Structure formats: structure tokens, C-alpha cells
Amino acid sequence: MTVRVRLAPSPTGTLHIGTARTALFNWLFANRKDGKFLLRIEDTDKERSKPEFTENILEGLEWLGLNWTESPVIQSKRIEAHKSAIQSLLQKGLAYRCYVSDLELDSMRENLKKQGKAPRYDNRHRDLTPEQEKVFIAEGKQAVIRFRIDDNTSIQWKDLVRGEMKWLGADLGGDMVIARRSPSNEIGDPLYNLVVVVDDSYMKITHVIRGEDHLANTAKQILLYQALALSIPTFAHTPLILNPEGRKLSKRDGVTSISDFKDMGYTPEALANYMTLLGWSVPEGMDERFTIDEAAAKFDFDRVNKAGAKFDWDKLNWLNSQVLHSWSSEQLLKVLEPLWLREGWKAPNNEWGLDLAELIGPSLTLLNDSIEQSRPFFEEPTLEADGKHQLQSEGALKAIKYLAEELKRDSWDGKDMFYAKNLVSKSADLAEVKKGLVMKSLRAALLGRLNGPDLMTTWSLLARIGQDLNRINRCL
Ligand code: GLU
């Protein structure tokens, strides 16, 4: 049997990290089992679904490297299949029309609440006679369609993450609405649990892997599989992603969309690596840094935790820096160039760009850090307080002045590093100061401040674009 799994996002928002992590676990399992990872766009909520969200979701998955097979199933196009399943349930007497109004449902809920009980529908229209129905219809009432759930039914499944699961029909809130209100002889818009079952069966899904917030849905869906005589897939419910305080990660925690992570300068490699660790513990001997292909070779639900996974920015940042530090200058330059371009900057030539990438690469945590770190190589810096203070220290200006004069005479092209080192020593000797003081002062003159990457490379890069001497002279 070929493993077939799916991600079934609702395009009512951008790709959320929780959905992306579900996608990732599906993808890892499919790849581990030489199976197929499929997509279904659950766009039946007409008001909230938007094509731009579908686009954002597909883009996000592609960016993370979670490639799918077959074209995505569009749920709204399958409404006839959903309705015919409902029709068959009605015919078998497993579903019925319920005319209870929203007002009546509200008061039912209120009463239960007063008694300290959980809200549920009391199944009062389960066995209406045709005459009773006629009266409701004559009153202009519209019916929802409900699926019978016997209180005494017991639902069991073996969850790949959570083990033996058992639910009682009585805990599912009464007979379940499977189609929205509509004139009584029509079937209204089919609802989530019903359509998921019909579509998962149509797509021949063998394993349903999704967040644990769907546990109650799974219990309801199993009853629908049985009622429709469809074969029941295997289920795996993954732990939720929690914020550092231990609550479900939400929009209030700031960044939650994959596109936001991308905009902040995270790499897809690091994010996918990190999301895998949100719930999966690596087998012994495996490094916590891996590619998704490496993880897929080892992925197993035995190592997926039941407990929620706390989101840890430090760990994600660490992984991101590790990825960036492992890149070659060529790789880095490819992603830096568009960022530079956005700022209106362009490297004078490829070699210079590669050298700058190599210079700043080791200090990057996020790709976007590169903007501030590249800025002094494209724009003249302002002299900051620490730089100014440094240039005022005893002997600094004398040394720098000498260095500038020599530099002007020799018109250094930034290539011969021996020349540069020698010039620093000579300037120190002449001004009777330590070499370190000359270096710090030179850095202040070139960058306007005291911190920054390797000085000699910085100087060389600036010299190669004719930007060293004029900066030094400006300070003088
Ligand atoms: N559209 C549902 C969601 O995004 C799908 C849940 C499922 O996987 O069945 O939560």
C-alpha cells in the first residue's frame, strides 16, 4: 500500500507556523515511506477564503522545500460529492433535518451552563414525524442536517502519536450538524467534518496527520467513515506549538506566518530544521542540525512527543546562524545581492561582492543583519561618539595623518596586504604609539565607529572602490 498523506489548509489566512509544521510532518512521513504528499485547499468558507491566501500558502510550502505531488484538490469544486454523501446518510436514516432555531439552541446552551454542564444539542428533532416537519416548513423554518451520534457509542483508534484513544459519543456535543440551514428539501452547504471524510476518502488518504486540536473531530469523523462505509485512515495527532509561557502560539505572539519569518531573514533550511524539532526528538547519535531529507530518512512517530512544544527563538536563531555560517561566499552573495539592490546598492564587481560576503558572513544571525553590516561599504558612515573619542586619543591623529600621506603618495589599490600591514607599523613607530592604537583609529576613520569586521579586509574592500583615503582625510 502506498502511503498517501495530505495537508488540508483553509485559505482564510497566510501560512501559519502550526500549519507549516503539520505540512512538514506529513512531508517527512511521506518521504520516509516512499509515499505521496498531497494538498487539498479547503476553501468552502466563501467569505473568509481568498486566492491571495492560497497563493501565500503554496509559496510558503515551496519556499520550505515541501514539494507535493498531484495538483491540489480544490474542496469547493467537490460540493456535489459532499451533498450526495449527505443524501445517502439521509436515506439510510443516519442523518435528519433539524428545524431547531438558533434562539432555541442558545437557550438550550444557557440552561446547561446554569446547571454547570457542557453545552450540547439535546437531539430533540431526531425523530420528527412527516407531519411535524410539514408544520415547521409551513412556518417558514429552515433546516440544518444533523448526523446521529449515539451517546453510548464508543469510538476507538490507535493514534500513531498518542496510542490507544477512546471517546464516548456522549462527549461529542449531540447530533452533529453536517450541512448548513437551507429550505427543507434542499441540502445546505456541507460542513467541515463531513467534507473532510468524503475528500480524504476520495484522495485515498492512508494517514491523517494533523494537530491535536482535531482530536474530537477525529472521533466524529470515524463515525462518519463507518456510516458511509468508507475505510478509515490511520491517525497521528501532533503536539501543539506553544509560546514561551506555555499557551498555544497565536498571532498575539508576534510573528506566526511563514512569510514573516522569510521577511525577517530566516532561511528555509533553518526554519524547516527548527520546525522538525518542535515535537520530534532526534534519534541518538543524530545531530540537531539537519536537512529535511536527512530527517526524512529517520522520521518516525515514535519520536514525536505528546506534550506541546515551546517555541524557542534562541534556538531558531542559533540554527539560522549555523546555516548562514555554513554557506560558501557564492551562496551568500546570491541572497545578499537582492537585499543590497533593495537598498539601492550594487557591488562594483563579483570579486568584491564575494569578499564582502565572506567578511560579514560569520557574524550573521539573520540574513537581514547583512543590511546594517554592509551599509558602511556602500554609504559613507557618520562619525559616532566612540569613533570620535578614539581619534582624539594621544598620537592617533599624528599616526593617521602620516598613514594618509603615505597612502596618497603610493596610491594603494587595496591588493597587497603586506603593504598595508607595514604601513600601520610604520605609522605607529613614527607617532610613537602602539600598533593597536593605529588600527583602532584607522577603523574609526573608515567606519566611523569602533566595532565591525576584520579591519584589514575592511580597509582593502574600501581601498578597492577608492573609499579609504577620502574617509580618512574627512576625519582629519
Ligand atoms: N482545514 C482544516 C484546518 O486547516 C484541516 C484539518 C484537517 O487536517 O483535517 O484545520
CSV table of C-alpha atoms and ligand atoms in Angstrom, one decimal:
chain,number,residue,atom,x,y,z
A,1,MET,CA,0.0,0.0,0.0
A,2,THR,CA,1.4,3.4,-1.0
A,3,VAL,CA,1.3,5.9,1.8
A,4,ARG,CA,-0.7,8.9,0.9
A,5,VAL,CA,-0.9,11.9,3.2
A,6,ARG,CA,-2.2,15.4,2.8
A,7,LEU,CA,-2.2,18.9,4.1
A,8,ALA,CA,-5.6,20.5,4.0
A,9,PRO,CA,-5.2,24.2,4.7
A,10,SER,CA,-8.1,26.6,4.7
A,11,PRO,CA,-7.1,29.7,2.7
A,12,THR,CA,-8.5,32.1,5.3
A,13,GLY,CA,-5.1,33.5,6.3
A,14,THR,CA,-1.4,33.3,5.5
A,15,LEU,CA,0.5,30.1,6.0
A,16,HIS,CA,0.7,29.8,9.8
A,17,ILE,CA,3.7,28.1,11.5
A,18,GLY,CA,1.4,25.5,13.0
A,19,THR,CA,0.0,24.5,9.6
A,20,ALA,CA,3.6,24.6,8.1
A,21,ARG,CA,4.8,22.2,10.9
A,22,THR,CA,1.8,19.9,10.1
A,23,ALA,CA,2.8,20.0,6.5
A,24,LEU,CA,6.4,19.2,7.4
A,25,PHE,CA,5.5,16.1,9.5
A,26,ASN,CA,3.3,14.9,6.6
A,27,TRP,CA,6.1,15.5,4.1
A,28,LEU,CA,8.7,13.8,6.4
A,29,PHE,CA,6.4,10.7,6.8
A,30,ALA,CA,5.6,10.5,3.1
A,31,ASN,CA,9.3,10.7,2.2
A,32,ARG,CA,10.2,8.2,4.9
A,33,LYS,CA,7.7,5.8,3.5
A,34,ASP,CA,8.3,6.5,-0.2
A,35,GLY,CA,4.7,7.8,-0.2
A,36,LYS,CA,2.9,10.8,-1.6
A,37,PHE,CA,2.3,14.2,0.0
A,38,LEU,CA,-0.8,15.8,-1.4
A,39,LEU,CA,-2.6,19.1,-0.9
A,40,ARG,CA,-6.3,20.0,-0.6
A,41,ILE,CA,-7.4,23.6,-0.4
A,42,GLU,CA,-10.3,23.7,2.0
A,43,ASP,CA,-12.0,26.8,0.5
A,44,THR,CA,-15.6,26.2,1.4
A,45,ASP,CA,-15.8,29.2,3.8
A,46,LYS,CA,-16.7,31.5,0.9
A,47,GLU,CA,-16.5,34.7,2.9
A,48,ARG,CA,-13.1,34.2,4.5
A,49,SER,CA,-11.3,32.3,1.8
A,50,LYS,CA,-9.1,34.4,-0.5
A,51,PRO,CA,-7.0,33.5,-3.6
A,52,GLU,CA,-4.1,35.5,-2.2
A,53,PHE,CA,-4.0,33.3,0.9
A,54,THR,CA,-3.9,30.2,-1.3
A,55,GLU,CA,-1.0,31.7,-3.1
A,56,ASN,CA,0.8,32.6,0.1
A,57,ILE,CA,0.3,29.0,1.4
A,58,LEU,CA,1.6,27.4,-1.7
A,59,GLU,CA,4.5,29.8,-1.9
A,60,GLY,CA,5.4,29.2,1.7
A,61,LEU,CA,5.4,25.4,1.3
A,62,GLU,CA,7.5,25.7,-1.8
A,63,TRP,CA,10.0,28.0,-0.1
A,64,LEU,CA,10.3,25.5,2.8
A,65,GLY,CA,11.0,22.8,0.2
A,66,LEU,CA,7.8,20.8,1.0
A,67,ASN,CA,7.0,19.7,-2.6
A,68,TRP,CA,3.8,17.9,-3.2
A,69,THR,CA,2.6,15.6,-5.9
A,70,GLU,CA,-0.6,15.8,-8.0
A,71,SER,CA,-2.4,19.0,-8.4
A,72,PRO,CA,-4.1,20.3,-5.3
A,73,VAL,CA,-7.7,19.2,-4.8
A,74,ILE,CA,-10.0,22.3,-4.5
A,75,GLN,CA,-12.6,21.4,-2.0
A,76,SER,CA,-15.3,23.9,-3.2
A,77,LYS,CA,-15.3,22.0,-6.6
A,78,ARG,CA,-16.4,18.8,-4.9
A,79,ILE,CA,-19.6,20.1,-3.4
A,80,GLU,CA,-21.8,17.6,-5.4
A,81,ALA,CA,-19.9,14.7,-4.0
A,82,HIS,CA,-20.3,16.1,-0.5
A,83,LYS,CA,-24.0,16.6,-1.0
A,84,SER,CA,-24.5,13.1,-2.4
A,85,ALA,CA,-22.8,11.6,0.7
A,86,ILE,CA,-25.2,13.6,2.9
A,87,GLN,CA,-28.1,12.4,0.7
A,88,SER,CA,-27.0,8.8,1.3
A,89,LEU,CA,-26.9,9.4,5.1
A,90,LEU,CA,-30.4,10.8,5.0
A,91,GLN,CA,-31.6,7.9,3.0
A,92,LYS,CA,-30.1,5.4,5.5
A,93,GLY,CA,-31.8,7.3,8.3
A,94,LEU,CA,-28.4,8.1,9.8
A,95,ALA,CA,-28.9,11.8,9.3
A,96,TYR,CA,-32.1,14.0,9.6
A,97,ARG,CA,-33.3,17.5,9.2
A,98,CYS,CA,-33.4,19.6,12.3
A,99,TYR,CA,-35.5,22.8,12.5
A,100,VAL,CA,-34.4,24.0,15.9
A,101,SER,CA,-33.7,27.7,15.6
A,102,ASP,CA,-30.5,29.5,16.7
A,103,LEU,CA,-32.5,31.1,19.5
A,104,GLU,CA,-33.7,27.7,20.8
A,105,LEU,CA,-30.1,26.4,20.7
A,106,ASP,CA,-28.9,29.5,22.6
A,107,SER,CA,-31.4,28.9,25.4
A,108,MET,CA,-30.5,25.2,25.5
A,109,ARG,CA,-26.9,26.1,26.0
A,110,GLU,CA,-27.7,28.7,28.7
A,111,ASN,CA,-29.8,26.2,30.6
A,112,LEU,CA,-27.0,23.6,30.6
A,113,LYS,CA,-24.5,26.3,31.6
A,114,LYS,CA,-26.6,27.2,34.6
A,115,GLN,CA,-26.6,23.5,35.6
A,116,GLY,CA,-22.8,23.5,35.2
A,117,LYS,CA,-22.9,21.2,32.3
A,118,ALA,CA,-21.1,21.3,28.9
A,119,PRO,CA,-23.1,22.7,26.0
A,120,ARG,CA,-24.7,20.2,23.7
A,121,TYR,CA,-27.7,19.7,21.4
A,122,ASP,CA,-30.3,17.5,23.0
A,123,ASN,CA,-31.2,15.7,19.8
A,124,ARG,CA,-34.8,16.9,20.1
A,125,HIS,CA,-35.6,16.7,16.3
A,126,ARG,CA,-34.2,13.3,15.8
A,127,ASP,CA,-37.5,11.5,15.3
A,128,LEU,CA,-39.8,14.1,13.8
A,129,THR,CA,-42.9,12.7,12.0
A,130,PRO,CA,-43.5,13.9,8.4
A,131,GLU,CA,-46.5,15.8,9.8
A,132,GLN,CA,-44.3,17.7,12.4
A,133,GLU,CA,-41.9,18.5,9.6
A,134,LYS,CA,-44.7,19.9,7.5
A,135,VAL,CA,-45.7,22.3,10.3
A,136,PHE,CA,-42.1,23.6,10.6
A,137,ILE,CA,-41.9,24.1,6.9
A,138,ALA,CA,-45.2,25.9,6.8
A,139,GLU,CA,-43.9,28.1,9.5
A,140,GLY,CA,-41.0,29.0,7.1
A,141,LYS,CA,-38.3,27.3,9.2
A,142,GLN,CA,-35.1,26.2,7.5
A,143,ALA,CA,-33.4,23.0,8.5
A,144,VAL,CA,-29.8,22.0,9.1
A,145,ILE,CA,-28.9,18.4,8.6
A,146,ARG,CA,-27.6,16.5,11.6
A,147,PHE,CA,-25.8,13.2,11.8
A,148,ARG,CA,-26.9,10.9,14.6
A,149,ILE,CA,-24.3,10.3,17.3
A,150,ASP,CA,-25.5,7.8,19.9
A,151,ASP,CA,-24.5,8.8,23.4
A,152,ASN,CA,-23.5,5.2,24.1
A,153,THR,CA,-21.3,4.8,21.1
A,154,SER,CA,-17.6,4.2,21.9
A,155,ILE,CA,-15.0,5.4,19.3
A,156,GLN,CA,-11.6,3.9,19.4
A,157,TRP,CA,-8.5,4.3,17.4
A,158,LYS,CA,-4.8,3.7,17.7
A,159,ASP,CA,-3.1,7.0,17.3
A,160,LEU,CA,0.5,6.9,16.0
A,161,VAL,CA,1.5,9.6,18.5
A,162,ARG,CA,-1.0,9.2,21.3
A,163,GLY,CA,-1.5,5.5,21.4
A,164,GLU,CA,-4.9,4.0,22.2
A,165,MET,CA,-7.6,6.6,22.1
A,166,LYS,CA,-11.2,6.3,23.3
A,167,TRP,CA,-14.1,8.6,23.0
A,168,LEU,CA,-17.7,8.3,24.1
A,169,GLY,CA,-20.5,9.5,21.8
A,170,ALA,CA,-21.9,11.4,24.7
A,171,ASP,CA,-18.8,13.7,24.8
A,172,LEU,CA,-19.3,14.9,21.2
A,173,GLY,CA,-22.0,17.5,21.8
A,174,GLY,CA,-25.0,15.7,20.5
A,175,ASP,CA,-26.0,15.0,16.9
A,176,MET,CA,-23.6,16.8,14.6
A,177,VAL,CA,-24.5,19.4,12.0
A,178,ILE,CA,-23.2,18.3,8.6
A,179,ALA,CA,-25.0,20.8,6.4
A,180,ARG,CA,-26.0,24.4,7.0
A,181,ARG,CA,-29.5,25.7,7.0
A,182,SER,CA,-31.4,25.6,3.8
A,183,PRO,CA,-35.0,25.3,2.6
A,184,SER,CA,-36.1,21.9,3.9
A,185,ASN,CA,-36.0,19.9,0.8
A,186,GLU,CA,-32.6,21.1,-0.2
A,187,ILE,CA,-29.2,20.3,1.3
A,188,GLY,CA,-27.4,23.4,2.5
A,189,ASP,CA,-23.6,23.9,2.4
A,190,PRO,CA,-21.8,20.8,3.7
A,191,LEU,CA,-19.7,21.3,6.8
A,192,TYR,CA,-16.1,20.5,7.8
A,193,ASN,CA,-16.3,17.0,9.3
A,194,LEU,CA,-18.4,15.6,6.5
A,195,VAL,CA,-16.4,17.1,3.7
A,196,VAL,CA,-13.1,16.1,5.1
A,197,VAL,CA,-14.2,12.4,5.3
A,198,VAL,CA,-15.6,12.4,1.8
A,199,ASP,CA,-12.5,14.1,0.4
A,200,ASP,CA,-9.9,12.1,2.3
A,201,SER,CA,-11.5,9.0,1.1
A,202,TYR,CA,-11.7,10.4,-2.5
A,203,MET,CA,-8.0,11.2,-2.3
A,204,LYS,CA,-7.2,7.7,-0.9
A,205,ILE,CA,-5.5,9.2,2.1
A,206,THR,CA,-3.9,6.4,4.2
A,207,HIS,CA,-2.7,8.5,7.1
A,208,VAL,CA,-4.2,11.7,8.5
A,209,ILE,CA,-1.5,13.7,10.3
A,210,ARG,CA,-2.7,16.9,11.9
A,211,GLY,CA,-2.6,18.9,15.2
A,212,GLU,CA,-4.1,17.6,18.4
A,213,ASP,CA,-6.7,20.3,18.3
A,214,HIS,CA,-8.5,18.0,15.9
A,215,LEU,CA,-8.9,15.0,18.3
A,216,ALA,CA,-12.6,15.5,18.8
A,217,ASN,CA,-13.1,15.9,15.1
A,218,THR,CA,-11.3,12.6,14.5
A,219,ALA,CA,-13.8,10.9,16.8
A,220,LYS,CA,-16.7,12.4,14.8
A,221,GLN,CA,-15.1,11.6,11.5
A,222,ILE,CA,-14.6,8.0,12.4
A,223,LEU,CA,-18.3,7.7,13.0
A,224,LEU,CA,-18.9,9.2,9.5
A,225,TYR,CA,-16.4,6.8,7.9
A,226,GLN,CA,-18.4,4.0,9.4
A,227,ALA,CA,-21.8,5.4,8.4
A,228,LEU,CA,-20.6,6.0,4.8
A,229,ALA,CA,-18.9,2.5,4.7
A,230,LEU,CA,-15.5,4.0,3.8
A,231,SER,CA,-12.2,2.7,5.0
A,232,ILE,CA,-10.8,4.6,8.0
A,233,PRO,CA,-7.3,6.0,7.6
A,234,THR,CA,-4.7,5.8,10.4
A,235,PHE,CA,-4.4,9.0,12.5
A,236,ALA,CA,-1.5,10.8,14.0
A,237,HIS,CA,-2.1,13.9,16.2
A,238,THR,CA,0.9,16.1,16.6
A,239,PRO,CA,1.5,18.3,19.7
A,240,LEU,CA,0.6,22.0,19.5
A,241,ILE,CA,3.2,24.7,19.3
A,242,LEU,CA,3.2,26.8,22.4
A,243,ASN,CA,4.5,30.2,23.2
A,244,PRO,CA,7.2,30.6,25.8
A,245,GLU,CA,4.5,30.9,28.5
A,246,GLY,CA,3.1,27.6,27.5
A,247,ARG,CA,-0.1,28.8,25.7
A,248,LYS,CA,-1.0,27.9,22.1
A,249,LEU,CA,1.2,30.1,19.9
A,250,SER,CA,-1.1,32.7,18.3
A,251,LYS,CA,-1.0,35.9,16.3
A,252,ARG,CA,-0.5,37.8,19.6
A,253,ASP,CA,2.9,36.3,19.9
A,254,GLY,CA,4.1,38.4,17.0
A,255,VAL,CA,5.4,36.5,14.0
A,256,THR,CA,3.5,33.4,13.1
A,257,SER,CA,3.3,33.4,9.3
A,258,ILE,CA,5.9,31.7,7.3
A,259,SER,CA,6.2,34.8,5.1
A,260,ASP,CA,7.0,36.9,8.1
A,261,PHE,CA,9.9,34.5,9.0
A,262,LYS,CA,11.1,34.8,5.5
A,263,ASP,CA,10.9,38.7,5.6
A,264,MET,CA,12.8,38.7,8.8
A,265,GLY,CA,15.7,36.9,7.2
A,266,TYR,CA,15.3,33.3,8.3
A,267,THR,CA,16.5,30.7,5.8
A,268,PRO,CA,14.1,27.9,4.8
A,269,GLU,CA,16.7,25.4,5.8
A,270,ALA,CA,16.9,26.7,9.4
A,271,LEU,CA,13.2,27.1,9.8
A,272,ALA,CA,12.3,23.7,8.5
A,273,ASN,CA,15.1,22.2,10.7
A,274,TYR,CA,13.7,24.1,13.7
A,275,MET,CA,10.0,23.1,13.0
A,276,THR,CA,11.0,19.5,12.8
A,277,LEU,CA,12.5,19.8,16.3
A,278,LEU,CA,9.2,21.3,17.5
A,279,GLY,CA,7.7,18.0,18.5
A,280,TRP,CA,10.2,15.4,17.2
A,281,SER,CA,13.3,14.4,19.1
A,282,VAL,CA,16.2,13.2,17.0
A,283,PRO,CA,17.4,9.6,17.4
A,284,GLU,CA,20.5,9.1,19.4
A,285,GLY,CA,23.7,10.0,17.5
A,286,MET,CA,21.9,12.3,15.2
A,287,ASP,CA,22.9,16.0,15.1
A,288,GLU,CA,20.2,18.6,15.9
A,289,ARG,CA,21.2,20.3,12.7
A,290,PHE,CA,19.9,18.5,9.6
A,291,THR,CA,18.3,18.9,6.3
A,292,ILE,CA,14.7,17.7,5.8
A,293,ASP,CA,16.0,14.9,3.6
A,294,GLU,CA,18.2,13.8,6.4
A,295,ALA,CA,15.3,14.0,8.9
A,296,ALA,CA,13.0,12.1,6.5
A,297,ALA,CA,15.5,9.2,6.5
A,298,LYS,CA,15.0,8.8,10.2
A,299,PHE,CA,11.5,10.2,10.8
A,300,ASP,CA,9.1,8.1,12.9
A,301,PHE,CA,6.1,8.9,15.0
A,302,ASP,CA,7.6,7.0,17.9
A,303,ARG,CA,9.8,10.0,18.5
A,304,VAL,CA,7.0,12.6,18.2
A,305,ASN,CA,6.2,13.9,21.7
A,306,LYS,CA,2.8,14.1,23.2
A,307,ALA,CA,3.5,17.3,25.1
A,308,GLY,CA,3.2,20.7,23.4
A,309,ALA,CA,6.4,22.1,22.0
A,310,LYS,CA,7.5,25.5,23.3
A,311,PHE,CA,8.7,27.9,20.7
A,312,ASP,CA,12.3,29.0,21.4
A,313,TRP,CA,13.6,32.0,19.4
A,314,ASP,CA,17.2,31.5,20.7
A,315,LYS,CA,17.3,28.0,19.2
A,316,LEU,CA,15.8,29.1,15.9
A,317,ASN,CA,18.3,32.0,15.8
A,318,TRP,CA,21.2,29.6,16.5
A,319,LEU,CA,20.1,27.2,13.8
A,320,ASN,CA,19.8,30.1,11.4
A,321,SER,CA,23.3,31.4,12.1
A,322,GLN,CA,24.6,27.9,11.7
A,323,VAL,CA,23.1,27.6,8.3
A,324,LEU,CA,24.4,31.0,7.2
A,325,HIS,CA,27.9,30.3,8.5
A,326,SER,CA,28.0,27.1,6.6
A,327,TRP,CA,27.3,28.8,3.2
A,328,SER,CA,30.0,29.5,0.7
A,329,SER,CA,30.6,33.1,-0.3
A,330,GLU,CA,28.9,32.3,-3.6
A,331,GLN,CA,25.8,31.1,-1.9
A,332,LEU,CA,25.7,34.0,0.4
A,333,LEU,CA,26.3,36.6,-2.3
A,334,LYS,CA,23.3,35.2,-4.3
A,335,VAL,CA,20.9,36.1,-1.5
A,336,LEU,CA,22.7,39.3,-0.4
A,337,GLU,CA,22.6,40.8,-3.9
A,338,PRO,CA,18.8,41.2,-4.0
A,339,LEU,CA,18.9,42.6,-0.4
A,340,TRP,CA,21.6,45.1,-1.4
A,341,LEU,CA,19.6,46.0,-4.5
A,342,ARG,CA,16.6,46.8,-2.4
A,343,GLU,CA,18.7,49.4,-0.6
A,344,GLY,CA,19.9,50.8,-3.9
A,345,TRP,CA,23.4,49.2,-3.6
A,346,LYS,CA,25.4,47.2,-6.1
A,347,ALA,CA,28.8,45.6,-5.8
A,348,PRO,CA,31.3,47.1,-8.3
A,349,ASN,CA,32.3,43.6,-9.4
A,350,ASN,CA,31.7,39.9,-8.5
A,351,GLU,CA,35.1,39.5,-6.7
A,352,TRP,CA,34.4,42.5,-4.4
A,353,GLY,CA,30.9,41.2,-3.7
A,354,LEU,CA,32.3,37.8,-2.8
A,355,ASP,CA,34.9,39.3,-0.5
A,356,LEU,CA,32.3,41.4,1.3
A,357,ALA,CA,30.0,38.3,1.7
A,358,GLU,CA,32.9,36.4,3.1
A,359,LEU,CA,33.8,39.2,5.5
A,360,ILE,CA,30.3,39.6,7.1
A,361,GLY,CA,29.1,36.0,6.7
A,362,PRO,CA,30.5,34.7,10.0
A,363,SER,CA,28.7,37.4,12.1
A,364,LEU,CA,25.2,37.0,10.6
A,365,THR,CA,22.3,35.5,12.6
A,366,LEU,CA,19.6,36.7,10.3
A,367,LEU,CA,20.1,37.4,6.6
A,368,ASN,CA,18.7,40.9,7.3
A,369,ASP,CA,21.6,41.6,9.7
A,370,SER,CA,23.6,41.9,6.5
A,371,ILE,CA,22.0,45.2,5.6
A,372,GLU,CA,23.4,47.1,8.6
A,373,GLN,CA,26.7,45.3,8.3
A,374,SER,CA,27.0,46.1,4.6
A,375,ARG,CA,25.9,49.7,4.9
A,376,PRO,CA,29.3,51.3,5.6
A,377,PHE,CA,30.7,49.6,2.4
A,378,PHE,CA,28.1,51.3,0.3
A,379,GLU,CA,27.4,54.6,2.1
A,380,GLU,CA,29.7,57.0,3.9
A,381,PRO,CA,29.3,56.5,7.6
A,382,THR,CA,28.8,59.2,10.1
A,383,LEU,CA,31.4,59.6,12.8
A,384,GLU,CA,29.9,58.2,16.0
A,385,ALA,CA,30.9,59.1,19.6
A,386,ASP,CA,33.2,56.1,20.2
A,387,GLY,CA,35.0,56.8,16.8
A,388,LYS,CA,35.4,60.4,17.6
A,389,HIS,CA,36.8,59.7,21.1
A,390,GLN,CA,39.2,57.2,19.6
A,391,LEU,CA,40.6,59.7,17.1
A,392,GLN,CA,41.1,62.2,19.9
A,393,SER,CA,43.4,59.9,21.8
A,394,GLU,CA,47.0,60.9,22.1
A,395,GLY,CA,49.1,60.3,19.0
A,396,ALA,CA,46.1,59.0,17.0
A,397,LEU,CA,45.8,61.9,14.5
A,398,LYS,CA,49.6,62.1,14.1
A,399,ALA,CA,49.7,58.4,13.1
A,400,ILE,CA,46.7,58.6,10.8
A,401,LYS,CA,48.0,61.7,9.1
A,402,TYR,CA,51.2,60.0,8.3
A,403,LEU,CA,49.4,56.9,7.1
A,404,ALA,CA,47.2,59.1,4.9
A,405,GLU,CA,50.2,60.9,3.3
A,406,GLU,CA,51.9,57.6,2.5
A,407,LEU,CA,48.7,56.2,1.1
A,408,LYS,CA,48.2,59.2,-1.1
A,409,ARG,CA,51.8,59.0,-2.4
A,410,ASP,CA,51.7,55.3,-3.1
A,411,SER,CA,48.0,55.2,-4.3
A,412,TRP,CA,47.4,51.7,-2.7
A,413,ASP,CA,45.0,49.6,-4.8
A,414,GLY,CA,43.8,47.5,-1.8
A,415,LYS,CA,45.5,44.3,-3.0
A,416,ASP,CA,48.9,44.0,-1.4
A,417,MET,CA,48.1,43.2,2.3
A,418,PHE,CA,51.8,43.2,3.2
A,419,TYR,CA,52.0,46.9,2.2
A,420,ALA,CA,49.0,47.7,4.4
A,421,LYS,CA,50.4,45.9,7.5
A,422,ASN,CA,53.7,47.6,7.0
A,423,LEU,CA,52.1,51.0,6.7
A,424,VAL,CA,50.3,50.5,10.1
A,425,SER,CA,53.6,49.6,11.8
A,426,LYS,CA,55.5,52.5,10.2
A,427,SER,CA,52.7,54.9,11.3
A,428,ALA,CA,52.8,53.6,14.9
A,429,ASP,CA,56.6,53.9,15.1
A,430,LEU,CA,56.5,57.4,13.8
A,431,ALA,CA,53.8,58.6,16.1
A,432,GLU,CA,55.4,56.6,19.0
A,433,VAL,CA,52.1,54.8,19.7
A,434,LYS,CA,51.2,51.1,19.8
A,435,LYS,CA,50.1,49.4,16.6
A,436,GLY,CA,46.8,48.6,18.2
A,437,LEU,CA,46.0,52.3,18.6
A,438,VAL,CA,46.7,52.9,15.0
A,439,MET,CA,44.4,50.0,14.0
A,440,LYS,CA,41.6,51.3,16.2
A,441,SER,CA,41.9,54.8,14.9
A,442,LEU,CA,42.0,53.6,11.4
A,443,ARG,CA,38.8,51.7,12.0
A,444,ALA,CA,37.2,54.8,13.4
A,445,ALA,CA,38.3,56.8,10.4
A,446,LEU,CA,37.0,54.2,7.9
A,447,LEU,CA,33.8,53.1,9.6
A,448,GLY,CA,33.0,56.0,12.0
A,449,ARG,CA,32.8,53.6,14.9
A,450,LEU,CA,34.9,51.0,16.7
A,451,ASN,CA,33.1,47.8,16.1
A,452,GLY,CA,33.0,46.0,12.8
A,453,PRO,CA,34.5,43.1,10.9
A,454,ASP,CA,38.2,42.4,10.3
A,455,LEU,CA,40.0,45.7,9.8
A,456,MET,CA,42.5,44.8,7.1
A,457,THR,CA,39.8,43.2,4.9
A,458,THR,CA,37.5,46.2,5.5
A,459,TRP,CA,40.3,48.6,4.5
A,460,SER,CA,41.1,46.6,1.4
A,461,LEU,CA,37.5,46.5,0.3
A,462,LEU,CA,37.2,50.2,0.7
A,463,ALA,CA,40.5,50.9,-1.0
A,464,ARG,CA,39.4,48.9,-4.0
A,465,ILE,CA,36.5,51.2,-4.5
A,466,GLY,CA,38.6,54.3,-3.8
A,467,GLN,CA,36.8,54.9,-0.5
A,468,ASP,CA,39.6,54.7,2.1
A,469,LEU,CA,41.7,57.8,1.6
A,470,ASN,CA,38.8,60.2,1.3
A,471,ARG,CA,37.2,58.8,4.5
A,472,ILE,CA,40.5,59.2,6.4
A,473,ASN,CA,41.0,62.7,5.1
A,474,ARG,CA,37.5,63.6,6.0
A,475,CYS,CA,38.2,62.7,9.6
A,476,LEU,CA,41.4,64.6,9.7
B,1,GLU,N1,-8.8,22.8,7.1
B,1,GLU,C1,-8.5,22.2,8.3
B,1,GLU,C2,-7.6,23.0,9.1
B,1,GLU,O1,-6.9,23.8,8.5
B,1,GLU,C3,-8.0,20.8,8.0
B,1,GLU,C4,-7.9,20.0,9.2
B,1,GLU,C5,-7.5,18.5,8.8
B,1,GLU,O2,-6.4,18.3,8.5
B,1,GLU,O3,-8.4,17.8,8.6
B,1,GLU,O4,-7.5,22.9,10.3
